[in-house]
Amino acid sequence: MGFPETRMRRLRSSASMRRLVRQTSLSVDNFVYPLFVRSGRAVKEPIGSMRGCFHFSPDTIVEEAAEVASLGIPAVLLFGMAKQKDENASEAWADDGAVQQAIREIKKQVPELLVITDVCLCAYTQSGHCGIIKDGRIDNDSSCQALAKMSLSHAQAGADIVAPSDMMDGRVGFIRQTLEENGFQQTAIMSYAAKYASAFYGPFRDVADSAPAVGDRKSYQMDIANSDEAMAEIALDIEEGADILMVKPAMCFLDIIYRAKQSFDCPIAAYYVSGEYMMVNAAADAGLIERQAAMMETLYSIKRAGADIIITYFAKEAAKLLR
Ligand code: PBG
């Protein structure tokens, strides 16, 4: 039946009518808030390239974690910075590293808040690459071993979920096996399964002081033009023991999120990355778009595409709006 019997505008006629037929709902339950930790005491330093984000030390991060939990956000994602970078990224699994200390403090003082940790070597290697370099190339298998050690040290400190973001082949399997062998059967793995070599990590690389000294990340992160490959990556990570599968970035890859959700029966996470976040902020600051409306529209688009979990620097702000 067509017009005039069908009038699509009937169901758009008032705010309540629109609310009644709204198909996608955003909830604070969907959010993960990223936090940055470095060693020291009493540190809370604004990160110039990313509005509203700070470097915390393990003591100050607890207050921030408590605020995140009080907003109802279920999880934080921790990123670390090395004091001393070296060839083998050895600080990545130091028991007294900044991330390990921060995990312990948060789990002690805000136990209900889930702690997810980013597992990657790029902030710990001199090269700034996500893997270990041997004979001038990024060596896959020794990098996986290092990532497994790093994951284990996070689990030992109390991390609920480890999140490898390096894109080495087979790393999820190495990590799962190491966790099993050491009694951490309950530690979940959220794999950055389909992580693209994106221009939208720009602001973040300043934050973590982890831009590659030479070359780029295209020999391990995915080609932006591919989508079948993302499905293959996700399938492999599920087989290797990942519990949650991530697509990153989010907004240029909504088709990948959609396809992943259609193809796999497991939770899909999307990472709304630093460049996407700052693009919205910059446009709003220039008076071109309305900040909160744009924030909500982007978050809805990611949810509508099929993401169950959205990792976003907007989490606190959106949580306040959704209350
Ligand atoms: C580390 C890592 C990066 C991001 C998350 N984990 C940087 C990169 O891969 O270059 C980016 C996060 C963001 O831009 O918000 N491998």
GROMACS .gro file of C-alpha atoms and ligand atoms in nm:
model
  339
    1MET     CA    1   0.000   0.000   0.000
    2GLY     CA    2   0.126   0.345  -0.082
    3PHE     CA    3   0.035   0.705  -0.027
    4PRO     CA    4  -0.204   0.835   0.106
    5GLU     CA    5  -0.283   0.526   0.320
    6THR     CA    6   0.081   0.504   0.417
    7ARG     CA    7   0.219   0.824   0.563
    8MET     CA    8   0.562   0.768   0.712
    9ARG     CA    9   0.547   1.101   0.891
   10ARG     CA   10   0.273   0.977   1.132
   11LEU     CA   11   0.532   0.800   1.343
   12ARG     CA   12   0.760   1.104   1.346
   13SER     CA   13   0.496   1.346   1.469
   14SER     CA   14   0.612   1.397   1.828
   15ALA     CA   15   0.907   1.324   2.051
   16SER     CA   16   0.709   1.053   2.233
   17MET     CA   17   0.600   0.891   1.907
   18ARG     CA   18   0.961   0.888   1.786
   19ARG     CA   19   1.073   0.742   2.117
   20LEU     CA   20   0.810   0.469   2.094
   21VAL     CA   21   0.933   0.345   1.756
   22ARG     CA   22   1.305   0.407   1.804
   23GLN     CA   23   1.485   0.095   1.690
   24THR     CA   24   1.834   0.136   1.829
   25SER     CA   25   1.905   0.220   2.188
   26LEU     CA   26   2.232   0.349   2.321
   27SER     CA   27   2.316   0.270   2.678
   28VAL     CA   28   2.599   0.342   2.914
   29ASP     CA   29   2.633  -0.038   2.932
   30ASN     CA   30   2.780  -0.027   2.581
   31PHE     CA   31   3.071   0.202   2.666
   32VAL     CA   32   3.436   0.151   2.744
   33TYR     CA   33   3.643   0.455   2.843
   34PRO     CA   34   4.016   0.463   2.753
   35LEU     CA   35   4.263   0.587   3.017
   36PHE     CA   36   4.635   0.662   2.994
   37VAL     CA   37   4.881   0.572   3.265
   38ARG     CA   38   5.248   0.648   3.319
   39SER     CA   39   5.476   0.603   3.615
   40GLY     CA   40   5.516   0.866   3.885
   41ARG     CA   41   5.301   1.016   4.158
   42ALA     CA   42   5.029   1.280   4.158
   43VAL     CA   43   5.038   1.310   3.777
   44LYS     CA   44   4.734   1.445   3.594
   45GLU     CA   45   4.865   1.602   3.277
   46PRO     CA   46   4.639   1.713   2.993
   47ILE     CA   47   4.712   1.550   2.659
   48GLY     CA   48   4.742   1.835   2.413
   49SER     CA   49   4.627   1.649   2.103
   50MET     CA   50   4.316   1.498   2.263
   51ARG     CA   51   4.063   1.716   2.436
   52GLY     CA   52   3.959   1.606   2.785
   53CYS     CA   53   4.219   1.327   2.805
   54PHE     CA   54   4.499   1.308   3.061
   55HIS     CA   55   4.804   1.110   3.156
   56PHE     CA   56   4.755   0.973   3.505
   57SER     CA   57   4.993   0.806   3.747
   58PRO     CA   58   4.879   0.486   3.923
   59ASP     CA   59   4.768   0.685   4.230
   60THR     CA   60   4.562   0.951   4.049
   61ILE     CA   61   4.404   0.712   3.801
   62VAL     CA   62   4.198   0.563   4.083
   63GLU     CA   63   3.997   0.883   4.129
   64GLU     CA   64   3.926   0.895   3.759
   65ALA     CA   65   3.829   0.527   3.760
   66ALA     CA   66   3.590   0.592   4.048
   67GLU     CA   67   3.424   0.872   3.852
   68VAL     CA   68   3.390   0.649   3.545
   69ALA     CA   69   3.229   0.378   3.758
   70SER     CA   70   2.995   0.628   3.924
   71LEU     CA   71   2.867   0.725   3.580
   72GLY     CA   72   2.770   0.360   3.525
   73ILE     CA   73   3.035   0.289   3.262
   74PRO     CA   74   3.127  -0.080   3.308
   75ALA     CA   75   3.489  -0.080   3.188
   76VAL     CA   76   3.806   0.117   3.125
   77LEU     CA   77   4.076   0.037   2.870
   78LEU     CA   78   4.426   0.109   3.003
   79PHE     CA   79   4.717   0.226   2.790
   80GLY     CA   80   5.068   0.251   2.930
   81MET     CA   81   5.382   0.445   2.853
   82ALA     CA   82   5.732   0.315   2.909
   83LYS     CA   83   5.981   0.490   3.133
   84GLN     CA   84   6.262   0.322   2.945
   85LYS     CA   85   6.207   0.187   2.594
   86ASP     CA   86   6.436  -0.094   2.476
   87GLU     CA   87   6.474  -0.336   2.186
   88ASN     CA   88   6.283  -0.615   2.354
   89ALA     CA   89   6.005  -0.401   2.506
   90SER     CA   90   6.089  -0.558   2.843
   91GLU     CA   91   5.910  -0.295   3.052
   92ALA     CA   92   5.584  -0.418   2.896
   93TRP     CA   93   5.575  -0.712   3.137
   94ALA     CA   94   5.751  -0.553   3.437
   95ASP     CA   95   5.558  -0.641   3.749
   96ASP     CA   96   5.608  -0.287   3.882
   97GLY     CA   97   5.526  -0.119   3.548
   98ALA     CA   98   5.281   0.171   3.544
   99VAL     CA   99   4.999  -0.037   3.392
  100GLN     CA  100   5.048  -0.324   3.636
  101GLN     CA  101   5.042  -0.082   3.931
  102ALA     CA  102   4.736   0.096   3.797
  103ILE     CA  103   4.548  -0.233   3.753
  104ARG     CA  104   4.620  -0.329   4.115
  105GLU     CA  105   4.511   0.009   4.248
  106ILE     CA  106   4.189   0.018   4.047
  107LYS     CA  107   4.092  -0.341   4.129
  108LYS     CA  108   4.158  -0.273   4.497
  109GLN     CA  109   3.964   0.051   4.519
  110VAL     CA  110   3.699   0.024   4.245
  111PRO     CA  111   3.657  -0.355   4.220
  112GLU     CA  112   3.332  -0.349   4.020
  113LEU     CA  113   3.493  -0.157   3.733
  114LEU     CA  114   3.625  -0.393   3.465
  115VAL     CA  115   3.986  -0.331   3.373
  116ILE     CA  116   4.076  -0.402   3.012
  117THR     CA  117   4.441  -0.356   2.912
  118ASP     CA  118   4.582  -0.270   2.573
  119VAL     CA  119   4.843  -0.531   2.489
  120CYS     CA  120   5.094  -0.395   2.239
  121LEU     CA  121   5.467  -0.337   2.229
  122CYS     CA  122   5.470  -0.003   2.045
  123ALA     CA  123   5.494   0.212   2.358
  124TYR     CA  124   5.783  -0.004   2.486
  125THR     CA  125   6.005  -0.065   2.181
  126GLN     CA  126   6.273   0.178   2.071
  127SER     CA  127   6.152   0.138   1.714
  128GLY     CA  128   5.795   0.236   1.806
  129HIS     CA  129   5.672  -0.070   1.618
  130CYS     CA  130   5.412  -0.307   1.760
  131GLY     CA  131   5.649  -0.603   1.732
  132ILE     CA  132   6.012  -0.694   1.795
  133ILE     CA  133   6.260  -0.630   1.516
  134LYS     CA  134   6.498  -0.905   1.405
  135ASP     CA  135   6.730  -0.861   1.106
  136GLY     CA  136   6.552  -0.542   1.011
  137ARG     CA  137   6.205  -0.700   1.001
  138ILE     CA  138   5.922  -0.726   1.247
  139ASP     CA  139   5.948  -1.080   1.373
  140ASN     CA  140   5.606  -1.232   1.417
  141ASP     CA  141   5.662  -1.525   1.650
  142SER     CA  142   5.899  -1.365   1.902
  143SER     CA  143   5.659  -1.070   1.914
  144CYS     CA  144   5.377  -1.311   2.003
  145GLN     CA  145   5.583  -1.454   2.286
  146ALA     CA  146   5.647  -1.105   2.422
  147LEU     CA  147   5.277  -1.019   2.392
  148ALA     CA  148   5.186  -1.336   2.582
  149LYS     CA  149   5.427  -1.239   2.863
  150MET     CA  150   5.274  -0.892   2.872
  151SER     CA  151   4.921  -1.037   2.887
  152LEU     CA  152   5.016  -1.272   3.168
  153SER     CA  153   5.163  -0.988   3.374
  154HIS     CA  154   4.841  -0.788   3.327
  155ALA     CA  155   4.633  -1.090   3.430
  156GLN     CA  156   4.855  -1.143   3.736
  157ALA     CA  157   4.799  -0.781   3.833
  158GLY     CA  158   4.423  -0.840   3.812
  159ALA     CA  159   4.314  -0.737   3.461
  160ASP     CA  160   3.971  -0.874   3.369
  161ILE     CA  161   4.026  -0.856   2.994
  162VAL     CA  162   4.345  -0.830   2.787
  163ALA     CA  163   4.318  -0.663   2.448
  164PRO     CA  164   4.598  -0.735   2.198
  165SER     CA  165   4.621  -0.451   1.943
  166ASP     CA  166   4.942  -0.546   1.762
  167MET     CA  167   4.807  -0.746   1.463
  168MET     CA  168   5.073  -1.019   1.473
  169ASP     CA  169   4.953  -1.354   1.335
  170GLY     CA  170   4.862  -1.612   1.597
  171ARG     CA  171   4.899  -1.387   1.900
  172VAL     CA  172   4.557  -1.466   2.041
  173GLY     CA  173   4.648  -1.836   2.049
  174PHE     CA  174   4.981  -1.766   2.220
  175ILE     CA  175   4.807  -1.547   2.478
  176ARG     CA  176   4.522  -1.792   2.541
  177GLN     CA  177   4.765  -2.081   2.591
  178THR     CA  178   4.984  -1.880   2.828
  179LEU     CA  179   4.683  -1.770   3.034
  180GLU     CA  180   4.553  -2.129   3.053
  181GLU     CA  181   4.890  -2.270   3.157
  182ASN     CA  182   4.919  -2.017   3.436
  183GLY     CA  183   4.575  -2.055   3.587
  184PHE     CA  184   4.407  -1.754   3.430
  185GLN     CA  185   4.123  -1.941   3.263
  186GLN     CA  186   3.884  -1.660   3.355
  187THR     CA  187   4.077  -1.377   3.192
  188ALA     CA  188   3.893  -1.274   2.876
  189ILE     CA  189   4.056  -1.171   2.550
  190MET     CA  190   3.919  -0.882   2.349
  191SER     CA  191   4.109  -0.902   2.025
  192TYR     CA  192   4.169  -0.606   1.798
  193ALA     CA  193   4.090  -0.853   1.522
  194ALA     CA  194   4.026  -0.620   1.233
  195LYS     CA  195   4.256  -0.327   1.289
  196TYR     CA  196   4.324  -0.114   0.986
  197ALA     CA  197   4.633   0.090   0.898
  198SER     CA  198   4.437   0.410   0.947
  199ALA     CA  199   4.522   0.779   0.932
  200PHE     CA  200   4.282   0.834   1.220
  201TYR     CA  201   4.525   0.723   1.493
  202GLY     CA  202   4.711   1.055   1.446
  203PRO     CA  203   4.628   1.223   1.779
  204PHE     CA  204   4.685   0.899   1.973
  205ARG     CA  205   5.039   0.849   1.854
  206ASP     CA  206   5.138   1.175   2.022
  207VAL     CA  207   4.976   1.053   2.340
  208ALA     CA  208   5.159   0.725   2.366
  209ASP     CA  209   5.484   0.856   2.218
  210SER     CA  210   5.471   0.551   1.994
  211ALA     CA  211   5.499   0.669   1.634
  212PRO     CA  212   5.726   0.427   1.444
  213ALA     CA  213   6.077   0.569   1.411
  214VAL     CA  214   6.108   0.425   1.061
  215GLY     CA  215   5.849   0.287   0.824
  216ASP     CA  216   5.479   0.249   0.890
  217ARG     CA  217   5.244  -0.018   1.024
  218LYS     CA  218   5.123  -0.147   0.689
  219SER     CA  219   5.306  -0.481   0.715
  220TYR     CA  220   5.083  -0.580   1.007
  221GLN     CA  221   4.775  -0.358   1.021
  222MET     CA  222   4.514  -0.420   0.752
  223ASP     CA  223   4.480  -0.250   0.417
  224ILE     CA  224   4.192  -0.003   0.440
  225ALA     CA  225   4.052  -0.125   0.107
  226ASN     CA  226   3.982  -0.480   0.226
  227SER     CA  227   3.678  -0.635   0.390
  228ASP     CA  228   3.694  -1.014   0.325
  229GLU     CA  229   4.028  -1.010   0.505
  230ALA     CA  230   3.859  -0.866   0.815
  231MET     CA  231   3.622  -1.163   0.825
  232ALA     CA  232   3.918  -1.401   0.796
  233GLU     CA  233   4.100  -1.221   1.080
  234ILE     CA  234   3.793  -1.242   1.304
  235ALA     CA  235   3.735  -1.611   1.228
  236LEU     CA  236   4.098  -1.692   1.314
  237ASP     CA  237   4.086  -1.500   1.641
  238ILE     CA  238   3.767  -1.678   1.747
  239GLU     CA  239   3.934  -2.010   1.672
  240GLU     CA  240   4.239  -1.907   1.876
  241GLY     CA  241   4.024  -1.825   2.178
  242ALA     CA  242   3.917  -1.459   2.163
  243ASP     CA  243   3.597  -1.374   2.351
  244ILE     CA  244   3.523  -1.028   2.207
  245LEU     CA  245   3.619  -0.921   1.855
  246MET     CA  246   3.701  -0.564   1.767
  247VAL     CA  247   3.683  -0.355   1.453
  248LYS     CA  248   3.899  -0.042   1.450
  249PRO     CA  249   3.851   0.241   1.357
  250ALA     CA  250   3.473   0.261   1.375
  251MET     CA  251   3.331   0.532   1.154
  252CYS     CA  252   3.510   0.464   0.828
  253PHE     CA  253   3.447   0.091   0.881
  254LEU     CA  254   3.076   0.069   0.964
  255ASP     CA  255   3.035  -0.185   0.683
  256ILE     CA  256   3.290  -0.409   0.854
  257ILE     CA  257   3.109  -0.379   1.187
  258TYR     CA  258   2.781  -0.466   1.015
  259ARG     CA  259   2.927  -0.762   0.832
  260ALA     CA  260   3.104  -0.892   1.143
  261LYS     CA  261   2.782  -0.879   1.346
  262GLN     CA  262   2.592  -1.059   1.069
  263SER     CA  263   2.861  -1.326   1.028
  264PHE     CA  264   2.965  -1.413   1.384
  265ASP     CA  265   2.774  -1.501   1.700
  266CYS     CA  266   2.997  -1.319   1.944
  267PRO     CA  267   3.023  -0.974   2.096
  268ILE     CA  268   3.159  -0.715   1.854
  269ALA     CA  269   3.341  -0.409   1.982
  270ALA     CA  270   3.416  -0.096   1.780
  271TYR     CA  271   3.693   0.150   1.860
  272TYR     CA  272   3.590   0.511   1.797
  273VAL     CA  273   3.951   0.626   1.762
  274SER     CA  274   4.135   0.946   1.849
  275GLY     CA  275   4.123   1.101   1.501
  276GLU     CA  276   3.750   1.038   1.470
  277TYR     CA  277   3.696   1.191   1.814
  278MET     CA  278   3.907   1.497   1.739
  279MET     CA  279   3.748   1.542   1.398
  280VAL     CA  280   3.410   1.588   1.566
  281ASN     CA  281   3.563   1.819   1.826
  282ALA     CA  282   3.747   2.027   1.569
  283ALA     CA  283   3.440   2.070   1.351
  284ALA     CA  284   3.235   2.172   1.656
  285ASP     CA  285   3.504   2.416   1.769
  286ALA     CA  286   3.500   2.571   1.422
  287GLY     CA  287   3.126   2.626   1.463
  288LEU     CA  288   3.046   2.389   1.178
  289ILE     CA  289   2.847   2.126   1.366
  290GLU     CA  290   2.672   2.096   1.699
  291ARG     CA  291   2.896   1.899   1.930
  292GLN     CA  292   2.655   1.691   2.139
  293ALA     CA  293   2.421   1.614   1.851
  294ALA     CA  294   2.715   1.505   1.636
  295MET     CA  295   2.853   1.295   1.919
  296MET     CA  296   2.522   1.112   1.964
  297GLU     CA  297   2.473   1.065   1.589
  298THR     CA  298   2.815   0.905   1.551
  299LEU     CA  299   2.759   0.680   1.853
  300TYR     CA  300   2.420   0.573   1.719
  301SER     CA  301   2.568   0.495   1.379
  302ILE     CA  302   2.821   0.260   1.536
  303LYS     CA  303   2.555   0.089   1.749
  304ARG     CA  304   2.313   0.066   1.456
  305ALA     CA  305   2.581  -0.096   1.242
  306GLY     CA  306   2.595  -0.376   1.498
  307ALA     CA  307   2.858  -0.295   1.761
  308ASP     CA  308   2.772  -0.432   2.104
  309ILE     CA  309   3.056  -0.242   2.270
  310ILE     CA  310   3.184   0.106   2.183
  311ILE     CA  311   3.526   0.215   2.304
  312THR     CA  312   3.513   0.592   2.305
  313TYR     CA  313   3.672   0.907   2.450
  314PHE     CA  314   3.315   1.042   2.451
  315ALA     CA  315   3.201   0.777   2.701
  316LYS     CA  316   3.182   1.003   3.007
  317GLU     CA  317   3.008   1.284   2.823
  318ALA     CA  318   2.760   1.052   2.654
  319ALA     CA  319   2.692   0.869   2.981
  320LYS     CA  320   2.594   1.199   3.145
  321LEU     CA  321   2.357   1.274   2.858
  322LEU     CA  322   2.197   0.928   2.868
  323ARG     CA  323   2.118   0.941   3.240
  324PBG     C1  324   4.863   0.058   1.983
  324PBG     C2  325   4.733   0.130   1.964
  324PBG     C3  326   4.705   0.241   1.884
  324PBG     C4  327   4.572   0.276   1.913
  324PBG     C5  328   4.526   0.186   2.006
  324PBG     N1  329   4.625   0.095   2.035
  324PBG     C6  330   4.793   0.316   1.791
  324PBG     C7  331   4.833   0.254   1.662
  324PBG     O1  332   4.808   0.137   1.634
  324PBG     O2  333   4.897   0.323   1.585
  324PBG     C8  334   4.497   0.391   1.855
  324PBG     C9  335   4.388   0.445   1.940
  324PBG    C10  336   4.332   0.575   1.892
  324PBG     O3  337   4.377   0.634   1.792
  324PBG     O4  338   4.238   0.624   1.958
  324PBG     N2  339   4.896  -0.033   1.884
   0.00000   0.00000   0.00000
